[in-house]
Coordinates of C-alpha atoms in Angstrom, one line a residue:
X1 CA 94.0 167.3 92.1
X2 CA 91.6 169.1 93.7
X3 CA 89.3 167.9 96.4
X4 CA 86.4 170.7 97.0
X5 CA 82.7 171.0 98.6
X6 CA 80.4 171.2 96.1
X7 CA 79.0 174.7 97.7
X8 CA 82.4 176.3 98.0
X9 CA 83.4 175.4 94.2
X10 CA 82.8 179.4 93.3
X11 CA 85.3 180.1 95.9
X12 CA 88.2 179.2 93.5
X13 CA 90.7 181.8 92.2
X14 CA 92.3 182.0 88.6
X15 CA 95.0 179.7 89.7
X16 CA 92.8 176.8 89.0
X17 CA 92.3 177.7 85.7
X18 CA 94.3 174.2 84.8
X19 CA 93.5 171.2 84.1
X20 CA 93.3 168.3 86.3
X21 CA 91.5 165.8 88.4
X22 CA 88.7 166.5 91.3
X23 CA 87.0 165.5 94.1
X24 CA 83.7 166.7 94.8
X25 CA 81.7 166.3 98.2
X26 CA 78.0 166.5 98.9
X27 CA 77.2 168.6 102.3
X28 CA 76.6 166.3 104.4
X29 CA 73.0 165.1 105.1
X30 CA 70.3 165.1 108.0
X31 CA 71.1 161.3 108.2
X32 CA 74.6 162.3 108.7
X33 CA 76.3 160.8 105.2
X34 CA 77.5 162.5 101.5
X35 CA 78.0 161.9 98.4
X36 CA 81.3 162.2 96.4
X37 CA 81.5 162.9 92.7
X38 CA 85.0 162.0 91.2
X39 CA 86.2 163.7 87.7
X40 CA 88.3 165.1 85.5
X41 CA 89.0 168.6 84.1
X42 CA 90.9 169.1 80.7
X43 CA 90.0 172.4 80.5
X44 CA 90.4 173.8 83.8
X45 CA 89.5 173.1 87.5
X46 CA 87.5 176.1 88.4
X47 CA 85.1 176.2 85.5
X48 CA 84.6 172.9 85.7
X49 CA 83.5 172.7 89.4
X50 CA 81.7 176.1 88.8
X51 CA 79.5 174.2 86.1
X52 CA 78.8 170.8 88.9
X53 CA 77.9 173.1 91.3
X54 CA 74.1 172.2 91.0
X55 CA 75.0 169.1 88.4
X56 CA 73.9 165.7 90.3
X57 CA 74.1 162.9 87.9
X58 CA 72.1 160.0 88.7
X59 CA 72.9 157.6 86.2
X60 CA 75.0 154.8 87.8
X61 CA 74.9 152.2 84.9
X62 CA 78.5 152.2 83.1
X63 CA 80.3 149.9 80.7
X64 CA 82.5 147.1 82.1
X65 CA 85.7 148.3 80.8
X66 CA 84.6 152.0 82.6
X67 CA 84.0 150.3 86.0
X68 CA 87.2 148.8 86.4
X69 CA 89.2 151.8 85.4
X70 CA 86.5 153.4 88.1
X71 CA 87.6 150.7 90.6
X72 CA 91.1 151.1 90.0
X73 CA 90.6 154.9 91.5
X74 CA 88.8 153.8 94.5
X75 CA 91.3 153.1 96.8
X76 CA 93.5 156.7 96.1
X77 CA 90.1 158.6 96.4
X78 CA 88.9 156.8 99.6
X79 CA 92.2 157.6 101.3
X80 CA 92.3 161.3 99.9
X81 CA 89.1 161.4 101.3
X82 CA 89.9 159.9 104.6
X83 CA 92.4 162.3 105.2
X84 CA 90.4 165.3 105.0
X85 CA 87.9 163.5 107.8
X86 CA 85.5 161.9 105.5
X87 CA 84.2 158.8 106.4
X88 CA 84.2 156.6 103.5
X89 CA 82.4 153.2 104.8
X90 CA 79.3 152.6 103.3
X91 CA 76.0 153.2 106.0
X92 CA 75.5 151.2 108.4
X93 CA 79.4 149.5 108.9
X94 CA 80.7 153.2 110.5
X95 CA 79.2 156.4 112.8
X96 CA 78.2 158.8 110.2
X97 CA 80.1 161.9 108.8
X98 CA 79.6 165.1 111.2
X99 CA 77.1 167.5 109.5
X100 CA 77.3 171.1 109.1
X101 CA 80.5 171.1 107.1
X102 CA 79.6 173.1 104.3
X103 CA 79.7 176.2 103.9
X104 CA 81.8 177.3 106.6
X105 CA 84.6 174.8 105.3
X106 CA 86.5 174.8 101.6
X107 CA 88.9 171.8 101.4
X108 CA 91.6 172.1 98.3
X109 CA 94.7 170.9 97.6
X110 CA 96.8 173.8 95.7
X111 CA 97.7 172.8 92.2
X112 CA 100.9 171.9 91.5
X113 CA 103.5 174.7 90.0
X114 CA 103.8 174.3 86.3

């Protein structure tokens, strides 16, 4: 798994050329809050997050059997992103993320040997 800011995806070296799961976060706003993006990658990490880079999708209708497989995931990504200093209560129940993170910070996990 990888867990990346979206403007340090091109920062990624061949080793990521493998597939797997990701993380990616939204610089965090004026308001002081992000966004979060959760996928996979079956053909590889890097290219993957290379093409998201400026990729914001916008359509949050899905299918019922989709958003409980989604829900399912929302606990492990909540506490992945907890433990990287995220903030993951929705506005107005916590103090909002500290801004300025990106681009001076690039959070990833290293993929696992083969």
């Amino acid at each position: 798994m990888a867990v990346d800011e979206r403007c340090g995806a091109h920062l990624l070296g061949a080793e990521w050329d493998i597939a797997g799961d990701y993380i990616l976060v939204d610089p965090v706003d004026a308001d002081g809050y992000y966004g979060a993006y959760v996928g996979q990658a079956p053909a590889g990490l890097r290219s993957r997050l290379g093409n998201h880079n400026g990729n914001h999708p916008n359509d949050e209708t899905l299918p019922v059997y989709e958003r409980i497989a989604l829900e399912a995931c929302a606990v492990p990504v909540s506490r992945e992103l907890r433990l990287l200093g995220y903030s993951v209560d929705s506005p107005g129940e916590a103090k909002p993320a500290q801004s300025g993170r990106c681009p001076h910070t690039h959070h990833t996990e290293s993929p696992l040997p083969s």
